[in-house]
Short mmCIF file of C-alpha atoms and ligand atoms in Angstrom, two decimals:
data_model
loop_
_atom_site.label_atom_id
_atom_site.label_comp_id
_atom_site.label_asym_id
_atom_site.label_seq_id
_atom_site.Cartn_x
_atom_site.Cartn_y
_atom_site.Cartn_z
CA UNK H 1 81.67 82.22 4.36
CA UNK H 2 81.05 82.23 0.92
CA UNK H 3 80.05 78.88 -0.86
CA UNK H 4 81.03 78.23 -4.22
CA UNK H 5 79.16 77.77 -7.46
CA UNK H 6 76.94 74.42 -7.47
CA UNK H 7 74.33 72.20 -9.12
CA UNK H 8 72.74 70.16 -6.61
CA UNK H 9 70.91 67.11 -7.91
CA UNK H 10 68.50 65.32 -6.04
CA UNK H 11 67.51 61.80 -7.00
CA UNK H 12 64.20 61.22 -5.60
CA UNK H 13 62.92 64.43 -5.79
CA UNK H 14 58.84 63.81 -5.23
CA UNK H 15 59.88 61.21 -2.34
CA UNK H 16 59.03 62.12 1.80
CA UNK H 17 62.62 63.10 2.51
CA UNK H 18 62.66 65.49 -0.30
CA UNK H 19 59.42 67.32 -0.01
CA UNK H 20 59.30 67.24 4.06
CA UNK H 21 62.95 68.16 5.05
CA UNK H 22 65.02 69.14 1.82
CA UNK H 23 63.11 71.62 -0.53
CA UNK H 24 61.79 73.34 3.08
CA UNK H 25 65.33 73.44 4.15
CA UNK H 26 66.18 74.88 0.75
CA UNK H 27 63.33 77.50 0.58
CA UNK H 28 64.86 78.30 3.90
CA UNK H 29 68.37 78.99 2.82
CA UNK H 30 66.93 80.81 -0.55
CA UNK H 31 65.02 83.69 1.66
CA UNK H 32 67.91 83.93 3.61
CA UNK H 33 70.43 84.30 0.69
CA UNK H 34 72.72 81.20 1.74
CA UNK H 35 73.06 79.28 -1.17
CA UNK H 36 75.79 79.66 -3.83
CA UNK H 37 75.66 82.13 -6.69
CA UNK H 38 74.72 80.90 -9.55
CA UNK H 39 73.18 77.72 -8.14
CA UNK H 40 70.64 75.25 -9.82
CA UNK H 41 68.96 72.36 -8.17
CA UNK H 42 68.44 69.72 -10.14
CA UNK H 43 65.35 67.21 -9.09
CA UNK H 44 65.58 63.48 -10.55
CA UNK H 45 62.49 61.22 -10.54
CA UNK H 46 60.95 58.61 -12.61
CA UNK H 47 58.27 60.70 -12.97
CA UNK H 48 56.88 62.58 -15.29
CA UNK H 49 56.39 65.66 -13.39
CA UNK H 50 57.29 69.89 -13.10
CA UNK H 51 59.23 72.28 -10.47
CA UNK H 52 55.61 73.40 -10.10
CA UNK H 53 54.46 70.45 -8.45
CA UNK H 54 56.74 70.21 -5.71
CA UNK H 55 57.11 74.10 -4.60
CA UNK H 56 54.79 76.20 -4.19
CA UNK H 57 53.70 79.55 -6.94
CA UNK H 58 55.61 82.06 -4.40
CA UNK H 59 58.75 79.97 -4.02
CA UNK H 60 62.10 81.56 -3.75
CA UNK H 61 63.40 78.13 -5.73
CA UNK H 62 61.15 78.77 -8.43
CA UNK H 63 64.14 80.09 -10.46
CA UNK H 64 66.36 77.41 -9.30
CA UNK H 65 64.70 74.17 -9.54
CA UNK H 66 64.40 72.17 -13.00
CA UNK H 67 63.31 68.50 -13.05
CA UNK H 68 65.21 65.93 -15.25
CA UNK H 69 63.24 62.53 -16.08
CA UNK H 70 65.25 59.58 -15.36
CA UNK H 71 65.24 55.60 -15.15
CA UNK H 72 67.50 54.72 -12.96
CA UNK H 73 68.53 51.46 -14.29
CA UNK H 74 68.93 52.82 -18.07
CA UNK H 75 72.65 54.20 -18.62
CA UNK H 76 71.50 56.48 -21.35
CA UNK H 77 69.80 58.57 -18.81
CA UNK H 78 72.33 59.40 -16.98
CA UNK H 79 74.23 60.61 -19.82
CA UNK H 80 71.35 62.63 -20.69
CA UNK H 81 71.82 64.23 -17.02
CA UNK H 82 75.42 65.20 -17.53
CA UNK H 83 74.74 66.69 -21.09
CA UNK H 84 71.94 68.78 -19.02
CA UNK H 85 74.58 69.45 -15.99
CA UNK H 86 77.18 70.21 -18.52
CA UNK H 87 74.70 73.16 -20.41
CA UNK H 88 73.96 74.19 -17.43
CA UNK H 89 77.31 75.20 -16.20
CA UNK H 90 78.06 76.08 -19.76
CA UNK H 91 75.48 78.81 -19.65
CA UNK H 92 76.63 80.10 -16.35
CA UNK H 93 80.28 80.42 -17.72
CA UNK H 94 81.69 78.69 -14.56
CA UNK H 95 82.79 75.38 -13.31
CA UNK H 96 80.15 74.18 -10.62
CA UNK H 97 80.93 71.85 -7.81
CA UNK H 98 78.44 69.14 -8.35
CA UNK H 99 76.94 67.57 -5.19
CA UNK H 100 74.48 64.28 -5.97
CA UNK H 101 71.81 63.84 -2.71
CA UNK H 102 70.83 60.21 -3.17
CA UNK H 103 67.26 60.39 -1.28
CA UNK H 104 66.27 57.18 -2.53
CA UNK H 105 65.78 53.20 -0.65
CA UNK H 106 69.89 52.42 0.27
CA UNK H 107 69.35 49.10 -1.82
CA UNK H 108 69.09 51.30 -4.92
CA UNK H 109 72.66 53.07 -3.92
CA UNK H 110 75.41 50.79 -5.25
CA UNK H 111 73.67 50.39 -8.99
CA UNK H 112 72.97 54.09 -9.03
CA UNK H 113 76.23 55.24 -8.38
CA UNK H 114 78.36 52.40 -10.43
CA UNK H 115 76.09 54.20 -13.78
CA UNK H 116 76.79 57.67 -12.05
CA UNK H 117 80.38 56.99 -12.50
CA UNK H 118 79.96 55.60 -15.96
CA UNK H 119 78.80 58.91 -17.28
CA UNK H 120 81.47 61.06 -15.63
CA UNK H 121 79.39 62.36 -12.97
CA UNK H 122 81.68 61.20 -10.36
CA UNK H 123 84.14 64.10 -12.12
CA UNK H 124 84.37 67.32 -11.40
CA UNK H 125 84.02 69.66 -14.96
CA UNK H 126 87.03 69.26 -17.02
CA UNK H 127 88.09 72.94 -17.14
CA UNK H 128 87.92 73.88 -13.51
CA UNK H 129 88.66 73.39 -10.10
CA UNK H 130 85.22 72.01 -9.12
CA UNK H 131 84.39 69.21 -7.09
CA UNK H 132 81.83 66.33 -7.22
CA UNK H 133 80.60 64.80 -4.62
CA UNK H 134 78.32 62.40 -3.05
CA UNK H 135 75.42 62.54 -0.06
CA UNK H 136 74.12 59.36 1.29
CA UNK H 137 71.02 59.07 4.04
CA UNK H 138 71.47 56.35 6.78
CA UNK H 139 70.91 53.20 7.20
CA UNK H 140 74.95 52.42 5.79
CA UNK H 141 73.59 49.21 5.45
CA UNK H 142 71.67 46.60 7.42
CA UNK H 143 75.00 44.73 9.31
CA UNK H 144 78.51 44.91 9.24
CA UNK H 145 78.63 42.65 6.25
CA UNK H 146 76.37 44.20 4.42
CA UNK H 147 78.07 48.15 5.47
CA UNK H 148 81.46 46.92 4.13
CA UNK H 149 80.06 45.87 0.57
CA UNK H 150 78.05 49.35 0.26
CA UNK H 151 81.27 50.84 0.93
CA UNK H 152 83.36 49.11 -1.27
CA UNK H 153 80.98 49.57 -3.75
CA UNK H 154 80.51 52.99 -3.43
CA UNK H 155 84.10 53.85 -3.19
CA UNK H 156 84.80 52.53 -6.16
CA UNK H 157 83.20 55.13 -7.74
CA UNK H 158 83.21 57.83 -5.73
CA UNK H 159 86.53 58.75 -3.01
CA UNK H 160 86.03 58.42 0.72
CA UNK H 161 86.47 62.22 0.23
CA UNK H 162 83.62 62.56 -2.14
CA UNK H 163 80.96 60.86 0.07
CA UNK H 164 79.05 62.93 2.40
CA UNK H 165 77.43 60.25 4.72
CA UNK H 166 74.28 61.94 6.54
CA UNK H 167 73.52 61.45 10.35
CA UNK H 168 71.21 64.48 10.73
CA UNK H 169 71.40 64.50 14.32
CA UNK H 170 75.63 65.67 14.12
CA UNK H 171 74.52 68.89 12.38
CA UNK H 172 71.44 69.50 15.17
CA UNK H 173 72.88 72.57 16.51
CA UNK H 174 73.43 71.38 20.20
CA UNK H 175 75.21 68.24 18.73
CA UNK H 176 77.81 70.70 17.64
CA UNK H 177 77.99 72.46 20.70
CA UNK H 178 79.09 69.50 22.94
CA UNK H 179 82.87 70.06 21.45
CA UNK H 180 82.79 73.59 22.54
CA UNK H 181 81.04 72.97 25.41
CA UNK H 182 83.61 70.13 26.53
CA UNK H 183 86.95 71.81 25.03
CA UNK H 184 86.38 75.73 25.13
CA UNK H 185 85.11 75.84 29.34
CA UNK H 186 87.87 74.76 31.58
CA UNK H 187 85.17 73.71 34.59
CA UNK H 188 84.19 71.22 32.63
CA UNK H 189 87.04 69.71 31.28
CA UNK H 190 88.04 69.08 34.69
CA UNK H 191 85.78 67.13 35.33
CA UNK H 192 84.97 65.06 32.29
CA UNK H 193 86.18 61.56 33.44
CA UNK H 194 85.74 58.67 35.53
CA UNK H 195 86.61 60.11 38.47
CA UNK H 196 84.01 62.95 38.49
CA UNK H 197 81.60 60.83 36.63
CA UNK H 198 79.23 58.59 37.68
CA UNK H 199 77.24 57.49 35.01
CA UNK H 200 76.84 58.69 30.95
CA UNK H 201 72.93 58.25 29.24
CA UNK H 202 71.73 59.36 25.98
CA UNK H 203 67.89 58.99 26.00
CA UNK H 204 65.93 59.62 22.48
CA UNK H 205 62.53 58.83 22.80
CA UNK H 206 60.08 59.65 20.74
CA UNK H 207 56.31 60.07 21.01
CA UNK H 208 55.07 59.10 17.38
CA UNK H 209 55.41 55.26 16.37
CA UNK H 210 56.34 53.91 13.13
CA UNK H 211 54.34 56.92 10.97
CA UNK H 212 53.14 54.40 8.32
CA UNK H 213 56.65 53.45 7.82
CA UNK H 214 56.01 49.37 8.11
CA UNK H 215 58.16 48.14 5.08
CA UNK H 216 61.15 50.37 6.41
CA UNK H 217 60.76 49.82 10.04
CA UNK H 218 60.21 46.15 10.02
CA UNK H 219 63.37 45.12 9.31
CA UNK H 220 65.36 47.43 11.41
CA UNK H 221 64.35 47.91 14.60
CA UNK H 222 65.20 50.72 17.00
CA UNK H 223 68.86 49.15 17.53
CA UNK H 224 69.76 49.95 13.82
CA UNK H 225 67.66 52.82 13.01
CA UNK H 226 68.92 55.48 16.26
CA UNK H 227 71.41 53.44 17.97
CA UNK H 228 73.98 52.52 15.22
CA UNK H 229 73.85 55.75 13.69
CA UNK H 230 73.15 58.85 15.87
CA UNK H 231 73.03 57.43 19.58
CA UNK H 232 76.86 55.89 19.03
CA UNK H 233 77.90 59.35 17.06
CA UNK H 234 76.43 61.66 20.38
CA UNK H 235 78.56 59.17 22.74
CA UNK H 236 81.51 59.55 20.67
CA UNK H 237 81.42 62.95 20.84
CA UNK H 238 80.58 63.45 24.52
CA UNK H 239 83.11 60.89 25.57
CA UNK H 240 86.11 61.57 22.85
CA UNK H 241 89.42 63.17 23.12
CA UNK H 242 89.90 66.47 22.36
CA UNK H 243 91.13 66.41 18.71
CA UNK H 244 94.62 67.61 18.27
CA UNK H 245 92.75 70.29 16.13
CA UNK H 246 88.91 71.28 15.38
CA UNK H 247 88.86 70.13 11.66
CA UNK H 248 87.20 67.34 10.30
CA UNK H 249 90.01 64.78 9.74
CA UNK H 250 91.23 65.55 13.49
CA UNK H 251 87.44 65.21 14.73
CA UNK H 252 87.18 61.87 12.88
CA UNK H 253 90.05 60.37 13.75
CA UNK H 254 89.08 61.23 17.95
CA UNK H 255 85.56 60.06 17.23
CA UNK H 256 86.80 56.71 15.39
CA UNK H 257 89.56 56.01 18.55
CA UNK H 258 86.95 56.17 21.13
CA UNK H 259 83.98 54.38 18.81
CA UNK H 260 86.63 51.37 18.91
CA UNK H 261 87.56 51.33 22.33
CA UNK H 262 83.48 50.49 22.97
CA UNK H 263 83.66 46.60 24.58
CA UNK H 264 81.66 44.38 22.80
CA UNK H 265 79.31 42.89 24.59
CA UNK H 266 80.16 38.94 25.04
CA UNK H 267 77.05 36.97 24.04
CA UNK H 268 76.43 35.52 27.55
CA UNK H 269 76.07 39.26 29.03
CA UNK H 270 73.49 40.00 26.25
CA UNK H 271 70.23 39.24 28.33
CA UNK H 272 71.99 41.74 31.13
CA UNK H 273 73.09 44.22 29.46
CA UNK H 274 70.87 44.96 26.39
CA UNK H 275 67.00 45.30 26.99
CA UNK H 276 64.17 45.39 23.94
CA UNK H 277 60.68 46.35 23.99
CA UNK H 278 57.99 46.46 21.01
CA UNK H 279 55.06 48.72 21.68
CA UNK H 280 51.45 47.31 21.88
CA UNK H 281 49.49 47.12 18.75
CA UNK H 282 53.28 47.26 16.72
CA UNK H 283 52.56 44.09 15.64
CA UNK H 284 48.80 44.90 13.90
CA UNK H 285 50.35 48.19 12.38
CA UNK H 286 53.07 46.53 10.24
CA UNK H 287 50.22 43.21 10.02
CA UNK H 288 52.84 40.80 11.10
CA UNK H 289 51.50 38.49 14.49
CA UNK H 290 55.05 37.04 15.01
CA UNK H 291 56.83 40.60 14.62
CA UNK H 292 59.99 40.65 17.19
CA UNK H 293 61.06 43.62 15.78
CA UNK H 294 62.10 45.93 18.53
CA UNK H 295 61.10 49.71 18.94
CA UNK H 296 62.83 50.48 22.37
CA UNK H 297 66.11 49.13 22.67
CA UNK H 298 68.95 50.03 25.86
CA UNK H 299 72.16 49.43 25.53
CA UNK H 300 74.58 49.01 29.11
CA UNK H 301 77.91 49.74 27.57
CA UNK H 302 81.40 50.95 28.67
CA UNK H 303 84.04 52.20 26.94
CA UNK H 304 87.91 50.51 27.63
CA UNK H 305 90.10 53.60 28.26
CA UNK H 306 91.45 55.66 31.05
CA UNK H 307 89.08 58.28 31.30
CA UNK H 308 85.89 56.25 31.09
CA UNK H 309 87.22 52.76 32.47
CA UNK H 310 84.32 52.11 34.80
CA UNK H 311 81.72 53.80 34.08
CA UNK H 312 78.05 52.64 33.00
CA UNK H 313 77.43 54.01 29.78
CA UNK H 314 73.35 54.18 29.16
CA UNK H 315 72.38 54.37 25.35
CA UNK H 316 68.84 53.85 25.26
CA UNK H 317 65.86 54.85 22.23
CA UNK H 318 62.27 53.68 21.76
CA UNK H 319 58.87 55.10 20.04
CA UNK H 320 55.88 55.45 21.37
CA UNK H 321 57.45 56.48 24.78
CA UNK H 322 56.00 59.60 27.32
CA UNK H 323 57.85 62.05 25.32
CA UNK H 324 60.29 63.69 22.33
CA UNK H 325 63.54 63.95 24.24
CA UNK H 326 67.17 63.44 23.02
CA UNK H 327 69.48 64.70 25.55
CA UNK H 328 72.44 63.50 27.21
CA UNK H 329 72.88 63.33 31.18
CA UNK H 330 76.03 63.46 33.23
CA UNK H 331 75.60 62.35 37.00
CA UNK H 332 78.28 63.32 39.18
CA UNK H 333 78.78 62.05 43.18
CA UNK H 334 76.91 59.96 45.16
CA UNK H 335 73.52 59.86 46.29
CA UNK H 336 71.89 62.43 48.09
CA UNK H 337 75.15 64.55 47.11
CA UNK H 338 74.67 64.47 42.85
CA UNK H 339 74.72 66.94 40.55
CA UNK H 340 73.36 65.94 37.06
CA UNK H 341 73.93 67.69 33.69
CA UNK H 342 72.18 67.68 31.13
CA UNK H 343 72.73 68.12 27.78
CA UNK H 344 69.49 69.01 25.97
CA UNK H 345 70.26 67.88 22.07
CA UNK H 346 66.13 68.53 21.75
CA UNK H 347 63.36 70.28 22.05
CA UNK H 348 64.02 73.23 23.87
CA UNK H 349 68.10 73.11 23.48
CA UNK H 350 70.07 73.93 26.17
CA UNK H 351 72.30 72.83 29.03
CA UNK H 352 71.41 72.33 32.27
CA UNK H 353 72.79 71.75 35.67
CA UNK H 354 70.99 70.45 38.57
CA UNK H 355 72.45 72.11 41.57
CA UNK H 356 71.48 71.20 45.45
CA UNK H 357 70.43 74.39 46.98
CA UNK H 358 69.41 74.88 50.47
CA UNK H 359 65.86 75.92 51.08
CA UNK H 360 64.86 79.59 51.62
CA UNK H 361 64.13 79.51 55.81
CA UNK H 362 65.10 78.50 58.96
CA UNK H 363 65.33 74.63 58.00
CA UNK H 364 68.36 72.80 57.01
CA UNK H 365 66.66 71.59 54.24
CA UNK H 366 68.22 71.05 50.64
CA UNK H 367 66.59 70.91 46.88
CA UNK H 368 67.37 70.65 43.55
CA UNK H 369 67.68 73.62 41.63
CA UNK H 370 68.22 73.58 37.97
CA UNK H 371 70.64 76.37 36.15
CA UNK H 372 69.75 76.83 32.85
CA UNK H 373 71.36 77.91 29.61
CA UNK H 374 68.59 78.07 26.66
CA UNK H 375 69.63 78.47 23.40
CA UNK H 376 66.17 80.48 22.69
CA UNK H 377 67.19 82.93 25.54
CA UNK H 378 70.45 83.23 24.60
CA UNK H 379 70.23 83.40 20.46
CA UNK H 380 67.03 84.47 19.76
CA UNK H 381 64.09 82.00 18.34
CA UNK H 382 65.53 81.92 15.09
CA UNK H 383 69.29 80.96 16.16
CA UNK H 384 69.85 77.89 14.91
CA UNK H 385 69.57 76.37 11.18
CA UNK H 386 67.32 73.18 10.60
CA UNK H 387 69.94 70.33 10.57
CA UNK H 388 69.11 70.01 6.94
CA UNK H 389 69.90 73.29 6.14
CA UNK H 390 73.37 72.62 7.99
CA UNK H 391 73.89 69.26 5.90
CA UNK H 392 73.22 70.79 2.73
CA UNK H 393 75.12 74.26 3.20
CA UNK H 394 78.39 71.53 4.49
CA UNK H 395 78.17 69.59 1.24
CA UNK H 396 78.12 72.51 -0.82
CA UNK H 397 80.74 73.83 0.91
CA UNK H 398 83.21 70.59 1.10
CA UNK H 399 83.44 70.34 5.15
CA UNK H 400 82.86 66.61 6.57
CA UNK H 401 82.97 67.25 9.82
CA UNK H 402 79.48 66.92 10.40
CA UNK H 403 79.56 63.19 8.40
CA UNK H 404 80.18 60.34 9.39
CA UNK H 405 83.29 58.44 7.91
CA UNK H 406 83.13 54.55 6.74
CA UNK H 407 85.69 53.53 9.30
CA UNK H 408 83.27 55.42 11.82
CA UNK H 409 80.10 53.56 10.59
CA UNK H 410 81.77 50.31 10.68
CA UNK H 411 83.20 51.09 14.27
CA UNK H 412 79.63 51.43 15.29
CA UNK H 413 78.39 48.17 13.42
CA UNK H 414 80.68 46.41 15.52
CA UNK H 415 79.58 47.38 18.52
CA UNK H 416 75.88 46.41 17.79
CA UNK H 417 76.47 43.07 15.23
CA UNK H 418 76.57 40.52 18.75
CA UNK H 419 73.57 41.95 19.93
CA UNK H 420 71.85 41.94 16.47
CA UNK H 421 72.50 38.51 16.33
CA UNK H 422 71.69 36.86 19.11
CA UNK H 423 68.10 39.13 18.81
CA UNK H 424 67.30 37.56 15.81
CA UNK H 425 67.46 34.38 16.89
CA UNK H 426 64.44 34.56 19.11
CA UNK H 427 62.40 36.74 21.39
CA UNK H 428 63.43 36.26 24.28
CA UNK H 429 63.72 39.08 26.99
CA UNK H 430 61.48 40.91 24.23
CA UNK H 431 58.77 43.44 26.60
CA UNK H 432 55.85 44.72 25.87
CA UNK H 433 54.85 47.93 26.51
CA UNK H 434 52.08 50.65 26.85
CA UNK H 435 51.89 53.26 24.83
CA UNK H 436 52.97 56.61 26.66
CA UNK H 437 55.56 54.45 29.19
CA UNK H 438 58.63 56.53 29.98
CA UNK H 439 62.02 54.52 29.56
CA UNK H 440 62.52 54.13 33.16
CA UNK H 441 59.63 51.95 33.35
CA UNK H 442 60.77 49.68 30.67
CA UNK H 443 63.39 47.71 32.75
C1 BG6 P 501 65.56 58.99 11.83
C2 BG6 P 501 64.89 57.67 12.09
O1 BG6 P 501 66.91 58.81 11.51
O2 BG6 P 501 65.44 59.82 12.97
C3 BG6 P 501 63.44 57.85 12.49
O3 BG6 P 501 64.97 56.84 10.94
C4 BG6 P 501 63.34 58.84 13.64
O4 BG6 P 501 62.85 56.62 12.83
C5 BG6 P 501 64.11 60.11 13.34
O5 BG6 P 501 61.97 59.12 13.86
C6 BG6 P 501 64.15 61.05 14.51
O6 BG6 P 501 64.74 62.26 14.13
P1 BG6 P 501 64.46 63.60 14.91
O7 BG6 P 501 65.33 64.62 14.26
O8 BG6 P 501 62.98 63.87 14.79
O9 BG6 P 501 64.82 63.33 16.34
#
């Protein structure tokens, strides 16, 4: 598929996100001669700095990237960035969809965009059919509250069809796949409901702790920073309907039903249902004694519709566990008679199914056997893009599917604001636990 023309301009080009995940995913696309002809990428900073800096001498974006210095609090500036924008497409002769990648702190969003749209960068160019748009990273605020006023804020600059809202783990390549997987294989659709199923968990644990990270993490906590956003976007899409057809409105509209038939959790089932852990030495790495601030968080949920009326629903995410896992598990029958899928989001992608097998012999012994489809056996090593490179090639190209909508990010607010608040009231229930623990252990 062809993508259209396109300036893509990145405020907070020198920051982590930038350097780490976009310009890599970028170079990545350039060598393999996916981005848009012409294209120019357009880095914003504060600083006073050149392409050179950020990429290296041999860089397939050397004749792409520019750098525009900009305060991001002086209007002027940002006219200065559309006159640039405006010679640039000027020189190329052709109207270029503009897409804006706001990599900078979320409490910088709503004055940033309000002097976007006073310069007419919230416009597509006058004398075309281009299209300008918007890309946001999570967190979509810090609580419902707070979610609704960044989106009312935003959208009154830019359309709720402008605004690309990021949850990197939707364009992970075996995120994708659970809508095929689920719609396009008839054994499985049979059996995708509360009568075949016993119990839904999505497990992402992670091995590294905070990275440094102590003014970001503090405040947020595992329940905001991977539940709210990707954890409640995986369930949505393991336990939706099938959309009435595979585009984005249809997939957001399925995803937003299902994300609103989640049952809040009443207050007085909080302590049951919901468990929080902080790891040891947490507290002395963001130099706070009193921190409550959780880094493993499960959530018991279940969802109040026909299909999945019943059955435990297991979100649960925490750092500094045994291992870097997301994947998603299915457990069908009863005990010894299960059979448990597995849906391997990463590392090693795949899908498995653990099968009871009887032993080789003369016994009448049974084991579990696991069949195995691996996306490296399958594709090749190469197979699948780098989410970014996915998120960036989408909002080029105009398709949301892979974004989350504000009705969507509110739905999942909801489900998490009574736990949020009765956590912050004290620390009670909060564990502590070992380094290296697996989340089985933390109960
Ligand atoms: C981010 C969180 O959204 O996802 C981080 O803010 C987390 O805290 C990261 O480490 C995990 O992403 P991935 O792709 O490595 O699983």
């Amino acid at each position: 598929m062809n993508t259209p023309p396109a300036q893509l301009i990145i405020f907070g080009i020198t920051g982590d996100l930038a350097r780490k995940k976009l310009l890599p995913a970028l170079e990545h696309l350039a060598q393999n001669h996916l981005l848009p002809e012409p294209f120019e990428i357009i880095g914003v900073t504060r600083q006073n700095i050149q392409p050179a800096d950020l990429i290296g001498p041999e860089s397939a974006l050397t004749p792409l990237l520019s750098v525009v210095t900009l305060d991001m609090t002086d209007p002027a500036d940002y006219v200065r960035l559309k006159a640039t924008l405006d010679a640039g497409e000027a020189q190329h002769g052709v109207c270029m969809n503009r897409l804006i990648y706001l990599s900078i702190p979320p409490n910088t969003y709503a004055p940033v965009v309000e002097l976007l749209g006073q310069a007419g960068l919230n416009a597509p160019c006058p004398h075309g059919t281009g299209a300008a748009r918007l890309m946001v990273e999570k967190p979509f605020g810090y609580d419902l509250t707070s979610a609704q006023e960044l989106i009312q804020q935003l959208t009154q600059t830019f359309a709720e069809d402008q605004i690309y809202r990021i949850d990197h783990y939707l364009a992970k390549e075996t995120a994708q796949n659970i809508l095929t997987f689920r719609f396009a294989n008839p054994i499985f659709q049979a059996v995708w409901d509360r009568r075949s199923v016993r119990r839904v968990t999505i497990t992402a644990s992670e091995v590294i702790g905070i990275e440094g990270r102590a003014a970001f993490y503090e405040p947020i906590g595992a329940l905001r920073d991977l539940i709210q956003s990707h954890l409640l976007q995986l369930l949505a899409l393991v336990t939706m309907e099938q959309p009435a057809e595979m585009g984005a409105p249809h997939i957001h509209a399925a995803k937003l039903k299902l994300l609103k038939s989640i049952k809040p959790i009443p207050p007085n089932q909080i302590a049951i249902q919901a468990t929080r852990g902080q790891y040891q030495g947490y507290r002395d790495e963001v130099k706070n004694p009193d921190s409550t601030t959780e880094t493993f968080a499960r959530l018991n949920l279940a969802v109040d519709n026909d299909r999945w009326q019943g059955v435990p629903i297991v979100l649960q995410t925490g750092k500094r566990l045994d291992r870097k896992t997301t994947e998603i598990t299915l457990e069908f029958g009863e005990a010894p008679n299960i059979n448990i899928l597995t849906l391997r989001i990463q590392p090693n992608e795949g899908i498995i199914i653990d099968l009871q097998a009887k032993k080789p012999g003369f016994d009448d012994q049974t084991q579990m056997v696991e069949m195995e489809f691996n996306y490296k056996n399958s594709f090749g090593p190469d197979a699948h893009p780098d989410a970014y490179e996915r998120v960036l090639v989408d909002g080029l190209r105009g398709d949301q599917s892979l974004f989350a909508t504000s009705a969507e990010v509110l739905a999942s607010w909801a489900v998490i604001e009574p736990i949020l608040r009765e956590w912050t009231k004290d620390d009670e229930g909060l564990i502590t636990y070992e380094p290296g623990t697996s989340p089985a252990e933390l109960e």
